[in-house]
Structures are given as structure tokens and as C-alpha cells.
PDB file of C-alpha atoms in Angstrom:
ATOM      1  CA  UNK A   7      33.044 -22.446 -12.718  1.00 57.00           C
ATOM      2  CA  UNK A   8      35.188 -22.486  -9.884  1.00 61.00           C
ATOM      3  CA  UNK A   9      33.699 -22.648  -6.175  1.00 64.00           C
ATOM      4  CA  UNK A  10      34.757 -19.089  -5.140  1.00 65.00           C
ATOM      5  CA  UNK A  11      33.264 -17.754  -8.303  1.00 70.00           C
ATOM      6  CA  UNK A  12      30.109 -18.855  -7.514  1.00 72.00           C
ATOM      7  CA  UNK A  13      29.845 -17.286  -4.568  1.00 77.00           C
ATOM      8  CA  UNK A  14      31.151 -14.137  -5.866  1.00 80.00           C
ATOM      9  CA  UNK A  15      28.358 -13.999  -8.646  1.00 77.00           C
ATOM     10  CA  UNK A  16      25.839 -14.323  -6.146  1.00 80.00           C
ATOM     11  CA  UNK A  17      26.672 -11.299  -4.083  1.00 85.00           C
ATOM     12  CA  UNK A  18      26.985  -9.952  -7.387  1.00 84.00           C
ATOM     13  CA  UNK A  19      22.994 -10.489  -8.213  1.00 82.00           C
ATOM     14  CA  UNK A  20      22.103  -9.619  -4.826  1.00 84.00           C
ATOM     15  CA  UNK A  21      23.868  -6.264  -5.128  1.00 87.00           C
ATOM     16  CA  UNK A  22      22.348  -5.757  -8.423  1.00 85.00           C
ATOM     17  CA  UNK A  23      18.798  -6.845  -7.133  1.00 84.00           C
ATOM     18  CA  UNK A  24      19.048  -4.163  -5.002  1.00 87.00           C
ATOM     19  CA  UNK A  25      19.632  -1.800  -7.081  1.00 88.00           C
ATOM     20  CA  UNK A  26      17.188  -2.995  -9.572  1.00 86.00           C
ATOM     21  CA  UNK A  27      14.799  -3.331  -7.201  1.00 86.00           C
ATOM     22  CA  UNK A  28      15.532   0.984  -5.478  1.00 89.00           C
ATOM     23  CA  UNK A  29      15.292   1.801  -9.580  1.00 89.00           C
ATOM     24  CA  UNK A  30      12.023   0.319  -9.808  1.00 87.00           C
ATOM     25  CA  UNK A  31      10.584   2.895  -7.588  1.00 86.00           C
ATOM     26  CA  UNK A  32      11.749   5.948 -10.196  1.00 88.00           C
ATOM     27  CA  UNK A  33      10.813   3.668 -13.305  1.00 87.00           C
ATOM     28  CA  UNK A  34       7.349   3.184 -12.126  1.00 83.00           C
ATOM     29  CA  UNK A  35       6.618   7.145 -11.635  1.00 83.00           C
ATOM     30  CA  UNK A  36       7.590   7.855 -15.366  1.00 86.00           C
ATOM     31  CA  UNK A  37       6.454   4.421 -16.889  1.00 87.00           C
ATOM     32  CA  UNK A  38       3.463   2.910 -17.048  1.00 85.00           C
ATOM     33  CA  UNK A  39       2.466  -0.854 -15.353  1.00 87.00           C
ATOM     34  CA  UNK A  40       1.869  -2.392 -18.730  1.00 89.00           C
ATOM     35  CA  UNK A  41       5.092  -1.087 -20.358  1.00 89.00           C
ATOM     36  CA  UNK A  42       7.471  -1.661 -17.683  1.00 91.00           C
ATOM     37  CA  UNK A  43       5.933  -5.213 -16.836  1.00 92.00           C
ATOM     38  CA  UNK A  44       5.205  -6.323 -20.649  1.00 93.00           C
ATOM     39  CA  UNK A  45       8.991  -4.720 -21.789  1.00 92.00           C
ATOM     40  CA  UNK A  46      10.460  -6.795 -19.181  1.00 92.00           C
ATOM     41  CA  UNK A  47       9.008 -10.448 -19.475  1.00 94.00           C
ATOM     42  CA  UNK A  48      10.424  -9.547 -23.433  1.00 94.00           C
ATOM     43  CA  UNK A  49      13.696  -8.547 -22.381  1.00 94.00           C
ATOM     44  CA  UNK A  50      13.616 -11.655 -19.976  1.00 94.00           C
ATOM     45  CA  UNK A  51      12.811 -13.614 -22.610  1.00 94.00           C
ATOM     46  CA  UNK A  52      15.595 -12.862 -25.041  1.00 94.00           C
ATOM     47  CA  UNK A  53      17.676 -13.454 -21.639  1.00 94.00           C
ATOM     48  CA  UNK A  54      16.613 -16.637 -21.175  1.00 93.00           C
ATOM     49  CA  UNK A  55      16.834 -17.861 -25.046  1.00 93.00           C
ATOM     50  CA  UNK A  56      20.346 -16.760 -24.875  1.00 92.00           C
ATOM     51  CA  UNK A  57      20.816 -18.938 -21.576  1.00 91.00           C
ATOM     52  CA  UNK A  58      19.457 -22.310 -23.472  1.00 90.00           C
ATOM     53  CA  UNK A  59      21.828 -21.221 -26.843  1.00 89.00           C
ATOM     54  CA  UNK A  60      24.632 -20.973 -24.525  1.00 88.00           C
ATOM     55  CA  UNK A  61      23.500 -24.318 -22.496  1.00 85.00           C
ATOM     56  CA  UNK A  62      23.859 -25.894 -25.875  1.00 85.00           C
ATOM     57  CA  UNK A  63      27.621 -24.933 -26.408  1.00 80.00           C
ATOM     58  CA  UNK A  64      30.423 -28.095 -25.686  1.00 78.00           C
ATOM     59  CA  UNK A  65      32.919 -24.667 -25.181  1.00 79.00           C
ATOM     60  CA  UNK A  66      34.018 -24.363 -21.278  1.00 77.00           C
ATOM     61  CA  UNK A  67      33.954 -20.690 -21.175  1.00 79.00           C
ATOM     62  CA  UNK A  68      29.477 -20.611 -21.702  1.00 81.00           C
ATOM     63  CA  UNK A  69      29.163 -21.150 -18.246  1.00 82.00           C
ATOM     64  CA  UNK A  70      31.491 -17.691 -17.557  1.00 83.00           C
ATOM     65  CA  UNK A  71      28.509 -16.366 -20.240  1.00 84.00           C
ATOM     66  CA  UNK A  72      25.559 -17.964 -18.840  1.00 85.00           C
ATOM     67  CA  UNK A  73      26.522 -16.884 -15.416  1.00 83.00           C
ATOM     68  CA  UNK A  74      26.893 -13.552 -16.542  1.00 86.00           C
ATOM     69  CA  UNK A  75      23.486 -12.959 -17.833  1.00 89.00           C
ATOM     70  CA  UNK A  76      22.100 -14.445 -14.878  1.00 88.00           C
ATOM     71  CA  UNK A  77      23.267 -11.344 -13.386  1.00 88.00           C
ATOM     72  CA  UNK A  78      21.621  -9.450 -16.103  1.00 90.00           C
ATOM     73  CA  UNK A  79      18.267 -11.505 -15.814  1.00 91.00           C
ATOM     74  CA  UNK A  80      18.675 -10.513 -11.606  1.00 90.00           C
ATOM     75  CA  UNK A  81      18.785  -7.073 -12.415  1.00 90.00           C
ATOM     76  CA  UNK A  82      16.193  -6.888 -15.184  1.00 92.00           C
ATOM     77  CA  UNK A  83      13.510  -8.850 -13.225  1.00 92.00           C
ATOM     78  CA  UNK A  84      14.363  -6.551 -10.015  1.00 91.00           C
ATOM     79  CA  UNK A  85      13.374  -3.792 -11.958  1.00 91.00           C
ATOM     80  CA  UNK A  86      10.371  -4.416 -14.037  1.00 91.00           C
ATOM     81  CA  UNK A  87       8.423  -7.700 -13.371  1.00 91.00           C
ATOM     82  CA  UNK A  88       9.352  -8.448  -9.740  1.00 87.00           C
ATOM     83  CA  UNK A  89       8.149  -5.358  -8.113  1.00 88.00           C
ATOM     84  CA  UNK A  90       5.567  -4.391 -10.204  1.00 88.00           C
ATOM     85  CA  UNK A  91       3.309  -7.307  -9.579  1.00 87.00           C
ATOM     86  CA  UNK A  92       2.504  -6.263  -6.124  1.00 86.00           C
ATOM     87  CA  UNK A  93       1.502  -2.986  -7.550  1.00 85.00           C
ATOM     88  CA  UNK A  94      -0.415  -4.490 -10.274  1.00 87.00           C
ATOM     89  CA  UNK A  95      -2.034  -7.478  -7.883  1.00 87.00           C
ATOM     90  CA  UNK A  96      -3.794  -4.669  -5.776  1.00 85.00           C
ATOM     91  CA  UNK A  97      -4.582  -2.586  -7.975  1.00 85.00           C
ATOM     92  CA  UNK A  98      -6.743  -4.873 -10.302  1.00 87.00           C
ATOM     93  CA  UNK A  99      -9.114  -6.525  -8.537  1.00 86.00           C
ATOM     94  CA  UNK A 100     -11.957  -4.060  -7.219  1.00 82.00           C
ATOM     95  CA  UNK A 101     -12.938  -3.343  -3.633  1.00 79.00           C
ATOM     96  CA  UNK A 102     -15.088  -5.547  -2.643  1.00 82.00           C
ATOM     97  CA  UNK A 103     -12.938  -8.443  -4.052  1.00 84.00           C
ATOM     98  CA  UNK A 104      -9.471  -7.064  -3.395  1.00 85.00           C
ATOM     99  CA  UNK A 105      -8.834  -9.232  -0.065  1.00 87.00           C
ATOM    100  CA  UNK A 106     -10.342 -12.590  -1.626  1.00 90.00           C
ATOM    101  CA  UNK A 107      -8.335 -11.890  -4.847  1.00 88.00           C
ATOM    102  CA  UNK A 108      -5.058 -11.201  -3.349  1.00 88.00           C
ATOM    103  CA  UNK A 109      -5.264 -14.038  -0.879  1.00 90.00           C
ATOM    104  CA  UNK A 110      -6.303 -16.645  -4.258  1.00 91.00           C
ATOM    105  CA  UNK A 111      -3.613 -15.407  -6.130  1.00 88.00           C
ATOM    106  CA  UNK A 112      -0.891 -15.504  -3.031  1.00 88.00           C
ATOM    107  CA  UNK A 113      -2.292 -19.099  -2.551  1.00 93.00           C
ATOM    108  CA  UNK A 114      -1.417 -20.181  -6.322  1.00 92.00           C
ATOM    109  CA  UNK A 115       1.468 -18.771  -6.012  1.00 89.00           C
ATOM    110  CA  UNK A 116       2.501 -20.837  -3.365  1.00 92.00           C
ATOM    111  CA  UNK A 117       1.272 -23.880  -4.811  1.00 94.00           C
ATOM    112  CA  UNK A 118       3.218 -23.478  -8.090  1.00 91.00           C
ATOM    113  CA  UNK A 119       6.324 -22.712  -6.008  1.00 90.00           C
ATOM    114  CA  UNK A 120       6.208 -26.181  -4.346  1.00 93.00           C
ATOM    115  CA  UNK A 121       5.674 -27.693  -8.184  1.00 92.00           C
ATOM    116  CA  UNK A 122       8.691 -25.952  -9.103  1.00 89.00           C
ATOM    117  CA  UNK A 123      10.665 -26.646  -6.276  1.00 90.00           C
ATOM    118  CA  UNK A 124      10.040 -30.358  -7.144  1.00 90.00           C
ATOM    119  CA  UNK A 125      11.116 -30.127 -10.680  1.00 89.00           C
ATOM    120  CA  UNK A 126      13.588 -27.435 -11.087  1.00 87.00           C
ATOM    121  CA  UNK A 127      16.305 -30.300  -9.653  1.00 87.00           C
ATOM    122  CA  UNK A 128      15.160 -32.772 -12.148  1.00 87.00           C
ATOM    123  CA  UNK A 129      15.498 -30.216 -14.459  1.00 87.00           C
ATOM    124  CA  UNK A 130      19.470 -29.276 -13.346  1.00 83.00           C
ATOM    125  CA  UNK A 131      20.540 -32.337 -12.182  1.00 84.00           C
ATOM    126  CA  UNK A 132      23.158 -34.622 -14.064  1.00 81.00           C
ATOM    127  CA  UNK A 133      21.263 -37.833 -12.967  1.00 81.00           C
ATOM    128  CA  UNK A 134      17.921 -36.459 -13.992  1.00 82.00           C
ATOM    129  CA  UNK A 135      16.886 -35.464 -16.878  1.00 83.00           C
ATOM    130  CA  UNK A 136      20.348 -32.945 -17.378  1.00 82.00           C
ATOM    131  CA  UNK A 137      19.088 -30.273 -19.318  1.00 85.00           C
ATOM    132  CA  UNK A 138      21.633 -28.011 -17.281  1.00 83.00           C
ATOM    133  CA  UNK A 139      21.734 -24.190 -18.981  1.00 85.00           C
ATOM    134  CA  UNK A 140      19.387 -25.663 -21.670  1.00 88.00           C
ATOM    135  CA  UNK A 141      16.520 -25.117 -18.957  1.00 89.00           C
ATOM    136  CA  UNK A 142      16.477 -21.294 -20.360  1.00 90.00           C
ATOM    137  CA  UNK A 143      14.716 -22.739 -23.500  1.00 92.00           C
ATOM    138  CA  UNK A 144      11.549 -23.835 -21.247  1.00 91.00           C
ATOM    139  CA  UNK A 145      11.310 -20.920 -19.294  1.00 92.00           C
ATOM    140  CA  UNK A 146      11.854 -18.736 -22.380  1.00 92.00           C
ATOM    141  CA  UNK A 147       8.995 -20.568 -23.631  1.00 92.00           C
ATOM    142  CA  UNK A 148       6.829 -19.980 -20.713  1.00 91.00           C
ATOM    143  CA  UNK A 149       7.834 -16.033 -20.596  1.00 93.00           C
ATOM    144  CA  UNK A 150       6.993 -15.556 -23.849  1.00 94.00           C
ATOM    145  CA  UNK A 151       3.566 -16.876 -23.241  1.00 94.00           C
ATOM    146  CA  UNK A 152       3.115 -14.662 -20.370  1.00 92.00           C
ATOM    147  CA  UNK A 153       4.328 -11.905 -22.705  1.00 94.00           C
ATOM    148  CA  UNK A 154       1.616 -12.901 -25.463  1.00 94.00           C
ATOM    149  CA  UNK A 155      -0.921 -12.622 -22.472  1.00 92.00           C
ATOM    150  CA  UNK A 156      -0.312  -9.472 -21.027  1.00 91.00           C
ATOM    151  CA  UNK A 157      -0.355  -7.811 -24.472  1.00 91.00           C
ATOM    152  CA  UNK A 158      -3.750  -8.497 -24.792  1.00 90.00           C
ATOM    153  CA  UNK A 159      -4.906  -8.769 -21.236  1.00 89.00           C
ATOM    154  CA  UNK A 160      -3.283  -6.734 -18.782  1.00 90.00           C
ATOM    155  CA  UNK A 161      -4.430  -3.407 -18.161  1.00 89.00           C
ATOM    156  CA  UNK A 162      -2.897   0.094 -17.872  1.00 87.00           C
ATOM    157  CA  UNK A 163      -3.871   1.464 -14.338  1.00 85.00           C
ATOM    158  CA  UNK A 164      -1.077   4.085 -14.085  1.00 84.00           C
ATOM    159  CA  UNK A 165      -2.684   7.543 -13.436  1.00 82.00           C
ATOM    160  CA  UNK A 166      -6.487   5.470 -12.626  1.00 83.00           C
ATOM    161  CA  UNK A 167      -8.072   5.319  -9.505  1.00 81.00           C
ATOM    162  CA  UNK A 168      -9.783   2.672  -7.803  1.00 82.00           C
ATOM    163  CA  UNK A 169     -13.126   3.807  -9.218  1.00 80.00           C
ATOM    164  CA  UNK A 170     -11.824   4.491 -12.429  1.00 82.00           C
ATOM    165  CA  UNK A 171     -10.540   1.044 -12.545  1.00 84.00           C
ATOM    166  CA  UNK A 172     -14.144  -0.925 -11.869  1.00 84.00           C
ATOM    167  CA  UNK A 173     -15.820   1.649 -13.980  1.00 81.00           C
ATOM    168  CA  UNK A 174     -13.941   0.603 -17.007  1.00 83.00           C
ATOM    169  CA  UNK A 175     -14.192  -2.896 -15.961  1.00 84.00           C
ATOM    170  CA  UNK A 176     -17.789  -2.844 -15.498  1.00 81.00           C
ATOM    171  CA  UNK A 177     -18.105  -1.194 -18.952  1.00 81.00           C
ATOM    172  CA  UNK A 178     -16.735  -3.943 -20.310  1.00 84.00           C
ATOM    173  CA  UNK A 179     -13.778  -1.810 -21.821  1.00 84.00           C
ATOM    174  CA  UNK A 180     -11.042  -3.619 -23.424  1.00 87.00           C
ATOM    175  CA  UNK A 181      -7.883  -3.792 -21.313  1.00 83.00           C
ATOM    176  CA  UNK A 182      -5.619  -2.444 -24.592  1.00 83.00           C
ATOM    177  CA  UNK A 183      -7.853   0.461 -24.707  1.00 83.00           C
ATOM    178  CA  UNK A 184      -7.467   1.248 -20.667  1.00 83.00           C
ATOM    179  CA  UNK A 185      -4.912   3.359 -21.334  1.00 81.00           C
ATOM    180  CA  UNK A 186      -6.615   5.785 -23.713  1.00 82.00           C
ATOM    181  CA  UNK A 187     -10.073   6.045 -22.428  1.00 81.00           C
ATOM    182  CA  UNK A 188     -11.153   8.852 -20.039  1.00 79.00           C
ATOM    183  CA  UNK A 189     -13.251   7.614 -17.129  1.00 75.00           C
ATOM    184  CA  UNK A 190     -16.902   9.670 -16.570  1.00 71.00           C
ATOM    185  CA  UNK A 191     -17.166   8.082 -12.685  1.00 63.00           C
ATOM    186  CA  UNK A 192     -18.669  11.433 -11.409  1.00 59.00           C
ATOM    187  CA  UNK A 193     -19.897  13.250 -14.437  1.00 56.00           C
ATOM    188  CA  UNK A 194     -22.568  15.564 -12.689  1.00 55.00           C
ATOM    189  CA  UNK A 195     -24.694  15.829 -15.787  1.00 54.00           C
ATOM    190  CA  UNK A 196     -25.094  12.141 -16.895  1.00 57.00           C
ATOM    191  CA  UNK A 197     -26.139  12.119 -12.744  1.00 55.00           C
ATOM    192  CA  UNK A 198     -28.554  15.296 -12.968  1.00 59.00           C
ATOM    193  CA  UNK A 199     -30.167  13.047 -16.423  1.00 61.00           C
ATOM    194  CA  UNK A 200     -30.077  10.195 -14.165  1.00 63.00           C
ATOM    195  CA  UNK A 201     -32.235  11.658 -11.524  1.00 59.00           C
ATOM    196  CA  UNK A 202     -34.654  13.923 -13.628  1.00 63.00           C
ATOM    197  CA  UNK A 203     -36.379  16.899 -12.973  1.00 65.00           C
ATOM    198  CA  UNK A 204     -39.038  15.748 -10.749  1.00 67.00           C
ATOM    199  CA  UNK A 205     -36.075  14.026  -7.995  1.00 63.00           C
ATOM    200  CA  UNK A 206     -33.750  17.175  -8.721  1.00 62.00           C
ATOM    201  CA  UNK A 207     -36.652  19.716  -7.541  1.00 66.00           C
ATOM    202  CA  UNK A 208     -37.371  17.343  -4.272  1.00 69.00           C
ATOM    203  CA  UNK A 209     -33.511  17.750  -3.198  1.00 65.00           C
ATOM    204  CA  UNK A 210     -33.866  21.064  -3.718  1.00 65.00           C
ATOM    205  CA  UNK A 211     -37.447  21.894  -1.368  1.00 66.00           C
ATOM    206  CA  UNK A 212     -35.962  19.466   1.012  1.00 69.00           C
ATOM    207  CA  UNK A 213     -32.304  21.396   1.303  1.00 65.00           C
ATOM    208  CA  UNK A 214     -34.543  24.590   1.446  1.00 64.00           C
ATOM    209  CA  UNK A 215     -36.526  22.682   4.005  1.00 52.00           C
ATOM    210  CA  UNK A 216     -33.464  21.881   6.257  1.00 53.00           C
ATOM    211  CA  UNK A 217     -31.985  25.627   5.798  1.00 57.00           C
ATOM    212  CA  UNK A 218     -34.799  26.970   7.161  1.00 57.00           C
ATOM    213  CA  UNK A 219     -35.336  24.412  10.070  1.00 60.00           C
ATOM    214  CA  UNK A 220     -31.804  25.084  11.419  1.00 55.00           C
ATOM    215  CA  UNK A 221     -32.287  29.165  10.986  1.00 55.00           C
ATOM    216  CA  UNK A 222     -35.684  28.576  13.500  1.00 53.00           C
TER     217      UNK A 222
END
């Protein structure tokens, strides 16, 4: 691919980044995490397989194709995986743990950043190990196995609240079954059962108590 090209398919992705990235923000109110983020690492990942099929082509013209849905991949990620994780990153972890968990996770991300920036050029690089376009195989690989894990692990929090979220966590609720089950955080009567009659008439004397303490 010519020079100029290049450069002109990069402010092509960064325009469409953009956009993905403002269309997130209307996606996200009608969608929920789990669909948006699990229907886009599988749309990445057909992206991606294509990429590695096309890296395996001797025909000049794949590169015009693999460039093009690089564009595609820009856009897609922009507006499902790449915002959504810093929704879904503070919205998981529960109070107490929120700061600790979003500064563990920030600090693995960091650390596989540096691994990748390693090998990503042995992975491109003529004199390396050359695998060019056909680098969409391993990272369609590695999607995919994200994919397989969010289907079975990543919760729906859309519509929850931060309470609703640790109750179903500490009720041991199955992250599939998030989505469908109804919270009982501050069910008044499973609280009234809680505290039986005998607490239930002491709050009661002592309100009367304090009523009649501020009348005097």
C-alpha cells in the first residue's frame, strides 16, 4: 500500500473512532453491558479471522482488504468493547473494593501493554518471525476466548445499582442469571421478620419516647 494511503486510512480510523466512540453513548442507554460488550468481541472476532484469511492470500490487492477492515475493526471496538469497559470496571467490583480493584486491574493492564509492545514487532516484522496480516489468526484466537468467558462470567449490571450489584454477588447468584433476577436489598418485611416483635415494639416506645421529649 502506497505511503500516502497509509496515512489516509489512519485519519480514516480516527474519524471513525470518533464516531464509534459518540455512538457508544446512545448504544449503551438502549443495550445492555453484556450484549453490547459480548456482541462485539464476536463481531471482532469474525474481523480478525478475516484479517489472518486475507494475510494468507499471495494476491496484492489483500492488503487494500485487510486495511479496510481495520477500519471496520476501529469502528466496531470504538463502539462496543472499548468504552464499555470503563463502565463495566466500576461498576463490578463493590464499594469497599472499588479503588483497590480498579487500581489492580489498571496495573495489569499496563503490564500486558509493555508484553505486547515487545512482541507485536516480532510478530509484524519481515526479519522476525513475519506473520504480517496472518497475526489476525492469534488475536482471533485470543478474542474468542474472551468471548467464551464473558458468556459465562460477565454480568448484566444495566438498570442495577450498586447495592443491587453486591447483593446478588453476595448471594452467590450466577452472573447469566443477573439479568433476570429482581434484587430484595430493602424489602421492609424480610427486615420487620428480621428484627421480630420484641425489637419492633422497642423502636416504637422509644420513637414515642423521643416525640414526647421534644413536645416538653
Amino acid at each position: 500500500m502506497p505511503t500516502e494511503m497509509s496515512f489516509t486510512f489512519t485519519i480514516i480510523q480516527f474519524a471513525l473512532g470518533i464516531v464509534g466512540t459518540i455512538g457508544s453513548w446512545f448504544l449503551s442507554k438502549r443495550f445492555g453491558r453484556f450484549t453490547i460488550y459480548f456482541g462485539g468481541l464476536c463481531v471482532l472476532s469474525v474481523l480478525l479471522m478475516v484479517i489472518g484469511g486475507l494475510g494468507c492470500s499471495t494476491d496484492k490487492n489483500a492488503m487494500w482488504g485487510v486495511g479496510t477492515i481495520l477500519i471496520i475493526y476501529v469502528m466496531v471496538y470504538d463502539l462496543t468493547v472499548g468504552p464499555l469497559c470503563y463502565c463495566i470496571v466500576a461498576e463490578i467490583p463493590s464499594v469497599r473494593l472499588r479503588a483497590k480493584s480498579i487500581i489492580i486491574a489498571r496495573n495489569l493492564y499496563n503490564v500486558s501493554g509493555i508484553i505486547l509492545s515487545v512482541l507485536t514487532p516480532y510478530m509484524l516484522n519481515p526479519g522476525a518471525w513475519n506473520w504480517l496480516a496472518k497475526v489476525g489468526f492469534f488475536w482471533s484466537g485470543f478474542t474468542i476466548a474472551c468471548a467464551f468467558w464473558c458468556y459465562f462470567e460477565l454480568p448484566e449490571t444495566k438498570g442495577k445499582t450498586f447495592a443491587d450489584i453486591d447483593y446478588l454477588f453476595h448471594q452467590h447468584i450466577k452472573s447469566r442469571d443477573f439479568k433476570h433476577t429482581e434484587p430484595t436489598v430493602f424489602d421492609a418485611g424480610s427486615y420487620i421478620l428480621k428484627l421480630g416483635d420484641d425489637a419492633i415494639k422497642n423502636l416504637v416506645e422509644q420513637n414515642e419516647f423521643v416525640h414526647k421529649s421534644e413536645k416538653v
